[in-house]
CSV table of C-alpha atoms in Angstrom, one decimal:
chain,number,residue,atom,x,y,z
A,1,GLN,CA,-13.4,-31.4,-27.0
A,2,VAL,CA,-16.3,-30.2,-24.8
A,3,THR,CA,-13.9,-30.5,-21.8
A,4,ALA,CA,-11.3,-28.7,-23.0
A,5,LYS,CA,-13.9,-25.8,-24.2
A,6,THR,CA,-15.4,-25.5,-21.0
A,7,ALA,CA,-11.9,-25.3,-19.1
A,8,PHE,CA,-10.5,-22.7,-21.7
A,9,LEU,CA,-14.1,-20.6,-20.4
A,10,PHE,CA,-12.2,-20.7,-17.0
A,11,ILE,CA,-8.5,-20.3,-17.6
A,12,LEU,CA,-8.4,-17.8,-20.7
A,13,PRO,CA,-10.2,-14.9,-21.7
A,14,GLN,CA,-13.5,-14.5,-23.8
A,15,TYR,CA,-14.9,-12.5,-25.9
A,16,ASN,CA,-12.5,-12.4,-28.6
A,17,VAL,CA,-12.3,-10.5,-32.0
A,18,SER,CA,-10.2,-9.8,-34.9
A,19,VAL,CA,-9.7,-6.4,-35.5
A,20,PRO,CA,-8.1,-5.2,-39.0
A,21,ALA,CA,-4.6,-3.7,-38.7
A,22,ALA,CA,-1.7,-2.6,-40.6
A,23,ASP,CA,0.5,-5.8,-40.1
A,24,GLY,CA,-3.1,-8.2,-40.6
A,25,GLU,CA,-5.1,-8.8,-38.5
A,26,LEU,CA,-5.1,-9.0,-34.0
A,27,VAL,CA,-6.3,-10.5,-31.6
A,28,GLN,CA,-8.0,-8.5,-29.2
A,29,TYR,CA,-11.3,-8.4,-26.6
A,30,HIS,CA,-14.1,-6.9,-25.1
A,31,TYR,CA,-15.7,-7.7,-21.5
A,32,GLY,CA,-18.8,-10.0,-21.4
A,33,LEU,CA,-20.5,-11.9,-18.4
A,34,LYS,CA,-18.6,-14.5,-19.2
A,35,ASP,CA,-15.7,-13.0,-17.6
A,36,LEU,CA,-17.1,-14.0,-14.2
A,37,VAL,CA,-16.0,-17.3,-14.9
A,38,THR,CA,-13.2,-16.8,-15.2
A,39,ILE,CA,-12.6,-14.4,-12.1
A,40,LEU,CA,-14.3,-17.1,-10.0
A,41,PHE,CA,-11.6,-19.9,-11.3
A,42,TYR,CA,-8.5,-17.1,-10.7
A,43,ILE,CA,-9.8,-16.3,-7.3
A,44,PHE,CA,-9.6,-20.0,-6.2
A,45,VAL,CA,-5.9,-19.3,-8.0
A,46,ALA,CA,-5.3,-16.2,-5.5
A,47,ILE,CA,-6.8,-18.6,-2.2
A,48,ILE,CA,-3.8,-21.2,-3.0
A,49,LEU,CA,-1.3,-18.1,-3.3
A,50,HIS,CA,-2.2,-16.8,-0.4
A,51,ALA,CA,-1.7,-20.1,1.5
A,52,VAL,CA,1.9,-20.6,0.2
A,53,VAL,CA,2.9,-17.0,1.0
A,54,GLN,CA,1.5,-17.4,4.4
A,55,GLU,CA,2.8,-20.7,5.4
A,56,TYR,CA,6.7,-21.2,3.3
A,57,ALA,CA,7.8,-17.4,4.4
A,58,LEU,CA,5.7,-15.1,7.0
A,59,ASP,CA,5.0,-18.0,9.4
A,60,LYS,CA,8.6,-18.8,9.4
A,61,ILE,CA,9.7,-15.8,9.9
A,62,ASN,CA,6.8,-14.8,12.5
A,63,ARG,CA,8.5,-17.9,14.5
A,64,ARG,CA,12.0,-16.2,14.8
A,65,LEU,CA,10.2,-12.6,15.6
A,66,HIS,CA,7.8,-13.5,18.5
A,67,LEU,CA,5.5,-10.9,18.0
A,68,SER,CA,2.6,-10.0,19.8
A,69,LYS,CA,-0.9,-10.8,18.5
A,70,VAL,CA,-1.4,-7.2,16.8
A,71,LYS,CA,2.1,-7.0,15.4
A,72,HIS,CA,1.3,-10.4,14.1
A,73,SER,CA,-1.4,-9.3,12.1
A,74,LYS,CA,-0.3,-6.5,11.0
A,75,PHE,CA,2.7,-8.1,9.3
A,76,ASN,CA,0.9,-10.8,8.1
A,77,GLU,CA,-1.1,-8.0,5.9
A,78,SER,CA,1.8,-6.3,5.2
A,79,GLY,CA,3.8,-9.3,3.9
A,80,GLN,CA,0.7,-10.9,1.9
A,81,LEU,CA,0.2,-7.1,-0.1
A,82,VAL,CA,3.9,-6.7,-0.8
A,83,ALA,CA,4.5,-9.9,-2.3
A,84,PHE,CA,1.2,-8.6,-4.5
A,85,HIS,CA,2.3,-4.9,-5.3
A,86,LEU,CA,5.6,-6.0,-6.0
A,87,THR,CA,4.6,-9.1,-8.8
A,88,SER,CA,1.5,-6.3,-10.1
A,89,LEU,CA,4.0,-3.7,-10.6
A,90,ILE,CA,6.3,-5.7,-12.6
A,91,TRP,CA,3.6,-6.9,-14.5
A,92,CYS,CA,1.7,-3.8,-14.9
A,93,LEU,CA,4.5,-1.7,-15.7
A,94,TYR,CA,6.1,-4.2,-18.3
A,95,VAL,CA,2.2,-3.5,-20.0
A,96,VAL,CA,2.2,-0.4,-20.1
A,97,VAL,CA,6.1,0.0,-22.0
A,98,THR,CA,4.7,-2.6,-23.8
A,99,GLU,CA,1.5,-1.0,-25.3
A,100,GLY,CA,3.4,2.2,-25.5
A,101,TYR,CA,1.0,4.0,-22.9
A,102,ILE,CA,4.1,6.1,-21.4
A,103,SER,CA,5.7,6.9,-24.7
A,104,ASN,CA,2.8,8.6,-26.3
A,105,PRO,CA,0.3,9.8,-22.9
A,106,ARG,CA,-2.3,11.0,-25.8
A,107,SER,CA,-3.0,7.2,-26.5
A,108,LEU,CA,-4.8,7.5,-23.0
A,109,TRP,CA,-7.7,9.4,-24.8
A,110,GLU,CA,-7.4,9.1,-28.8
A,111,ASN,CA,-9.8,6.6,-30.1
A,112,TYR,CA,-11.3,6.4,-26.8
A,113,PRO,CA,-13.6,4.5,-26.0
A,114,HIS,CA,-11.1,1.5,-26.0
A,115,VAL,CA,-13.5,-1.4,-26.6
A,116,TYR,CA,-11.0,-3.9,-27.5
A,117,LEU,CA,-8.1,-4.5,-25.5
A,118,PRO,CA,-5.1,-7.3,-26.1
A,119,PHE,CA,-4.8,-10.1,-24.6
A,120,GLN,CA,-2.2,-9.1,-21.2
A,121,VAL,CA,-4.6,-5.8,-20.6
A,122,LYS,CA,-7.8,-8.1,-20.4
A,123,PHE,CA,-5.8,-10.5,-18.3
A,124,PHE,CA,-4.1,-8.4,-16.0
A,125,TYR,CA,-7.5,-6.5,-15.2
A,126,LEU,CA,-9.1,-10.0,-14.8
A,127,CYS,CA,-6.5,-11.1,-12.2
A,128,GLN,CA,-6.3,-7.7,-10.2
A,129,LEU,CA,-10.5,-8.3,-9.7
A,130,ALA,CA,-9.5,-11.9,-8.4
A,131,TYR,CA,-7.4,-10.8,-6.2
A,132,TRP,CA,-9.3,-8.2,-4.7
A,133,LEU,CA,-12.7,-10.5,-5.0
A,134,HIS,CA,-10.5,-13.2,-2.8
A,135,ALA,CA,-9.4,-11.1,-0.1
A,136,LEU,CA,-13.3,-10.5,1.2
A,137,PRO,CA,-13.2,-14.7,2.4
A,138,GLU,CA,-9.4,-14.4,3.5
A,139,LEU,CA,-11.0,-11.9,5.8
A,140,TYR,CA,-12.3,-15.4,7.4
A,141,PHE,CA,-9.4,-17.4,6.8
A,142,GLN,CA,-6.9,-15.2,8.4
A,143,LYS,CA,-9.3,-14.6,11.6
A,144,VAL,CA,-8.4,-10.7,11.0
A,145,ARG,CA,-9.6,-8.7,14.3
A,146,LYS,CA,-13.1,-6.9,14.4
A,147,GLU,CA,-11.2,-3.5,14.8
A,148,ASP,CA,-9.6,-4.2,11.7
A,149,ILE,CA,-12.4,-5.2,9.9
A,150,PRO,CA,-14.0,-2.0,8.5
A,151,ARG,CA,-10.3,-0.8,7.7
A,152,GLN,CA,-10.2,-4.3,5.3
A,153,LEU,CA,-13.1,-3.6,3.7
A,154,GLN,CA,-13.2,-0.3,2.9
A,155,CYS,CA,-9.8,-0.7,1.0
A,156,ILE,CA,-11.0,-3.3,-0.2
A,157,THR,CA,-13.9,-1.7,-2.1
A,158,LEU,CA,-11.9,1.5,-3.0
A,159,TYR,CA,-9.8,-0.8,-5.7
A,160,LEU,CA,-13.0,-2.8,-6.7
A,161,ALA,CA,-14.3,0.3,-7.6
A,162,HIS,CA,-11.5,1.5,-9.2
A,163,ILE,CA,-10.4,-1.9,-10.7
A,164,ALA,CA,-14.1,-2.4,-12.1
A,165,GLY,CA,-14.9,1.2,-12.8
A,166,ALA,CA,-11.7,1.5,-15.5
A,167,TYR,CA,-12.5,-2.1,-17.1
A,168,LEU,CA,-16.7,-1.4,-17.6
A,169,LEU,CA,-16.0,2.5,-18.6
A,170,ASN,CA,-13.4,1.5,-21.4
A,171,LEU,CA,-10.6,3.3,-19.5
A,172,THR,CA,-8.5,0.6,-19.1
A,173,ARG,CA,-5.2,2.5,-19.9
A,174,LEU,CA,-5.6,5.5,-17.8
A,175,GLY,CA,-6.6,2.6,-14.8
A,176,LEU,CA,-3.0,1.3,-15.6
A,177,ILE,CA,-1.1,4.0,-15.0
A,178,LEU,CA,-3.4,5.1,-11.9
A,179,LEU,CA,-2.7,1.5,-10.6
A,180,LEU,CA,1.1,1.6,-11.3
A,181,LEU,CA,1.2,4.6,-9.2
A,182,GLN,CA,-0.9,3.5,-6.6
A,183,TYR,CA,0.6,0.1,-6.2
A,184,LEU,CA,4.6,2.0,-5.9
A,185,ALA,CA,3.4,3.8,-2.5
A,186,GLU,CA,1.3,1.4,-1.3
A,187,PHE,CA,4.6,-1.4,-2.0
A,188,PHE,CA,6.9,1.8,0.2
A,189,PHE,CA,4.5,1.4,3.0
A,190,HIS,CA,3.9,-1.6,3.8
A,191,MET,CA,7.9,-2.4,3.1
A,192,ALA,CA,8.4,0.1,5.4
A,193,ARG,CA,5.8,-1.7,7.7
A,194,LEU,CA,8.0,-4.8,7.7
A,195,VAL,CA,11.3,-3.5,8.5
A,196,TYR,CA,9.8,-1.3,11.3
A,197,PHE,CA,8.3,-4.5,13.4
A,198,THR,CA,11.4,-6.1,12.7
A,199,ASP,CA,13.6,-3.1,14.0
A,200,GLU,CA,11.4,-0.3,15.7
A,201,ASN,CA,14.7,2.2,15.9
A,202,ASN,CA,14.8,2.1,11.7
A,203,GLU,CA,11.6,4.3,10.4
A,204,LYS,CA,13.9,5.5,7.3
A,205,LEU,CA,11.6,3.7,4.7
A,206,PHE,CA,8.8,5.6,6.3
A,207,ASN,CA,10.4,9.1,5.0
A,208,VAL,CA,11.2,7.7,1.8
A,209,TRP,CA,7.1,6.6,1.8
A,210,ALA,CA,6.2,10.0,2.3
A,211,VAL,CA,8.1,11.2,-0.5
A,212,VAL,CA,6.7,8.7,-2.8
A,213,PHE,CA,3.3,8.9,-1.7
A,214,VAL,CA,3.1,12.7,-2.5
A,215,VAL,CA,4.3,12.5,-5.4
A,216,THR,CA,2.1,10.0,-6.7
A,217,ARG,CA,-0.9,11.9,-5.2
A,218,LEU,CA,0.0,14.7,-7.7
A,219,PHE,CA,0.4,12.7,-10.5
A,220,THR,CA,-2.8,10.7,-9.9
A,221,LEU,CA,-4.5,13.9,-9.5
A,222,THR,CA,-2.5,15.6,-12.9
A,223,LEU,CA,-3.3,12.9,-15.0
A,224,TYR,CA,-7.4,12.3,-14.3
A,225,ILE,CA,-7.3,16.2,-14.7
A,226,LEU,CA,-5.5,15.9,-18.3
A,227,VAL,CA,-7.5,12.8,-19.4
A,228,ILE,CA,-11.3,13.6,-17.8
A,229,GLY,CA,-10.7,17.1,-18.3
A,230,PHE,CA,-9.6,17.9,-21.3
A,231,GLY,CA,-8.6,14.7,-23.7
A,232,LEU,CA,-11.8,13.3,-23.6
A,233,PRO,CA,-13.9,16.4,-24.2
A,234,ARG,CA,-12.4,16.6,-28.0
A,235,VAL,CA,-13.2,12.3,-28.6
A,236,GLU,CA,-16.0,12.4,-31.1
A,237,ASN,CA,-17.0,8.5,-30.5
A,238,GLN,CA,-18.4,8.1,-28.4
A,239,ALA,CA,-21.8,6.5,-29.0
A,240,LEU,CA,-23.8,3.6,-27.1
A,241,GLU,CA,-23.1,0.3,-29.0
A,242,PRO,CA,-24.1,-2.4,-26.9
A,243,GLU,CA,-22.9,-5.1,-29.5
A,244,ARG,CA,-19.2,-4.2,-29.7
A,245,GLY,CA,-19.5,-4.2,-25.5
A,246,ASN,CA,-19.6,-0.3,-25.4
A,247,VAL,CA,-22.4,0.5,-22.3
A,248,PHE,CA,-21.5,3.3,-20.4
A,249,SER,CA,-18.8,5.4,-22.6
A,250,PHE,CA,-21.5,7.6,-23.8
A,251,LEU,CA,-22.1,9.0,-20.5
A,252,PHE,CA,-18.8,10.9,-21.1
A,253,ASN,CA,-20.5,12.7,-23.9
A,254,ASN,CA,-22.3,14.7,-20.9
A,255,ILE,CA,-19.8,17.5,-19.2
A,256,LEU,CA,-22.2,17.6,-16.2
A,257,PHE,CA,-20.7,13.4,-15.7
A,258,ARG,CA,-17.4,14.4,-16.6
A,259,MET,CA,-17.3,17.4,-14.2
A,260,SER,CA,-19.1,15.6,-11.2
A,261,VAL,CA,-16.4,12.5,-12.0
A,262,LEU,CA,-13.7,15.2,-11.5
A,263,LEU,CA,-15.4,16.6,-8.5
A,264,LEU,CA,-15.1,13.2,-6.4
A,265,VAL,CA,-11.7,12.9,-7.7
A,266,CYS,CA,-10.6,15.9,-6.3
A,267,LEU,CA,-12.9,15.3,-2.8
A,268,PHE,CA,-11.3,11.7,-3.3
A,269,GLN,CA,-8.0,13.2,-3.5
A,270,ALA,CA,-8.1,15.7,-0.3
A,271,SER,CA,-9.4,13.7,2.2
A,272,VAL,CA,-6.3,11.0,1.5
A,273,MET,CA,-4.3,14.0,1.6
A,274,TRP,CA,-5.8,14.7,4.9
A,275,ARG,CA,-5.2,11.9,6.5
A,276,PHE,CA,-1.6,11.7,5.1
A,277,ILE,CA,-1.0,15.1,6.8
A,278,HIS,CA,-2.2,13.8,10.1
A,279,PHE,CA,-0.9,11.2,10.1
A,280,GLN,CA,2.5,12.7,10.0
A,281,LEU,CA,1.7,14.7,12.4
A,282,ARG,CA,1.0,12.3,14.8
A,283,ARG,CA,4.1,10.5,14.0
A,284,TRP,CA,6.2,13.7,14.5
A,285,ARG,CA,3.9,14.3,17.8
A,286,GLU,CA,5.1,11.1,19.2
A,287,TYR,CA,8.8,11.1,18.2
A,288,TRP,CA,9.1,14.4,19.4
A,289,ASN,CA,7.6,13.6,22.8
A,290,GLU,CA,9.8,10.2,22.7
A,291,GLN,CA,12.7,12.4,22.4
A,292,SER,CA,12.0,14.6,25.1
A,293,SER,CA,11.3,11.6,27.4
A,294,ARG,CA,14.8,10.3,26.8
A,295,LYS,CA,16.1,13.8,27.5
A,296,ARG,CA,14.0,14.1,30.8
A,297,ALA,CA,15.0,10.8,31.9
A,298,ALA,CA,18.5,11.5,31.1
A,299,ALA,CA,18.6,14.7,33.4
A,300,ALA,CA,17.2,12.9,35.8
A,301,ALA,CA,19.5,10.3,35.8
A,302,ALA,CA,22.7,12.7,35.8
A,303,GLY,CA,21.4,14.5,38.5
A,304,ALA,CA,20.5,11.1,41.4
A,305,LYS,CA,24.1,10.4,40.1
A,306,GLN,CA,25.7,13.9,41.8
A,307,GLN,CA,23.4,13.2,44.5
A,308,ALA,CA,24.7,9.6,44.8
A,309,LYS,CA,28.3,10.5,45.7
A,310,PRO,CA,30.2,10.4,49.1
A,311,LEU,CA,30.4,12.9,51.2
A,312,LYS,CA,33.4,15.0,52.1
A,313,ARG,CA,34.6,13.9,55.4
A,314,ASP,CA,36.5,16.2,58.2
A,315,SER,CA,39.9,17.5,57.0
A,316,GLY,CA,43.2,15.3,58.4
A,317,TYR,CA,44.5,12.5,56.1
A,318,HIS,CA,44.8,8.8,57.6
A,319,GLU,CA,48.0,7.2,58.8
A,320,ASN,CA,47.8,3.9,59.4
A,321,GLY,CA,44.3,3.4,59.4
A,322,VAL,CA,44.1,6.5,61.8
A,323,VAL,CA,42.8,9.8,61.3
A,324,LYS,CA,45.8,12.2,61.5
A,325,ALA,CA,44.7,15.9,62.1
A,326,GLU,CA,46.9,18.3,60.1
A,327,ASN,CA,49.1,19.2,63.0
A,328,GLY,CA,50.2,15.7,63.2
A,329,THR,CA,48.2,15.1,66.6
A,330,SER,CA,45.0,12.4,66.4
A,331,PRO,CA,41.6,13.8,66.8
A,332,ARG,CA,40.4,11.5,69.4
A,333,THR,CA,40.1,12.9,72.7
A,334,LYS,CA,42.5,12.0,74.9
A,335,LYS,CA,41.6,9.5,78.3
A,336,LEU,CA,41.8,11.2,81.1
A,337,LYS,CA,43.7,8.4,84.1
A,338,SER,CA,41.4,8.6,87.5
A,339,PRO,CA,43.3,10.2,89.9
């Protein structure tokens, strides 16, 4: 029994409470320090799954493609993220649909703070935190190039800040919808990179990703403004209640804090859109430069072909291998006999 209790501490979410409901009692959860033990266990699970995907899928594909070292590293990165984003997309969509967060948008801020979480919501957040924490030692295991480490560290830090912030501030419902939108855009981007590495002339998925990215950014900004700017100010119960696990939610009582959060969100989204526009302009510039260089090469090849045509010989025609003049006489000069 002692071993079973210790195993449950690592495997299952902790801090379960019975909450009265219309049909009886529901078992729900809140957060605490014991969550760190559960997250640690699933970090090791994520490392094992990462190795399985690398060994049995990505390495076999890499051997067939014969990619360079730079493309090999990017292919592995995108391959791992495609598997993760696809799994998280399906899982997150199932959670938000079954919990009714999409069918009832008002539930994103009603009865805030959402201190008590259903099992599947808490377990999803713990697994997400475990995955992005496991990505830190994977930078060493995968022997990532030094040039790519700052970019990947920035990405991991932003995901951890978003997921942990939504979890600790009791904004788990809003966080689920935002993760669903973000993972949708990221899935198309990394899928487009995989297709591009297999066929460099195929860039159609990048156009699909561009459309999805813009739409998801607009939805993300709209949700932030709707929930934080208009929904949360109408909620009355935002008191500090450590006994219930509500430690940080009282901050949203302060209008200055809410406006600061909205300002940071708008600035971040603006910077993301600026980088996206810069990336698209660079892509189009490279595309048109490539097209113009191909046209110049084709024109130069056509000019060289015309110059290579044989010149027209003297007027006349051939007869038995001898050039005859138009009047039938031979164009050769007659040799005079010596007297």
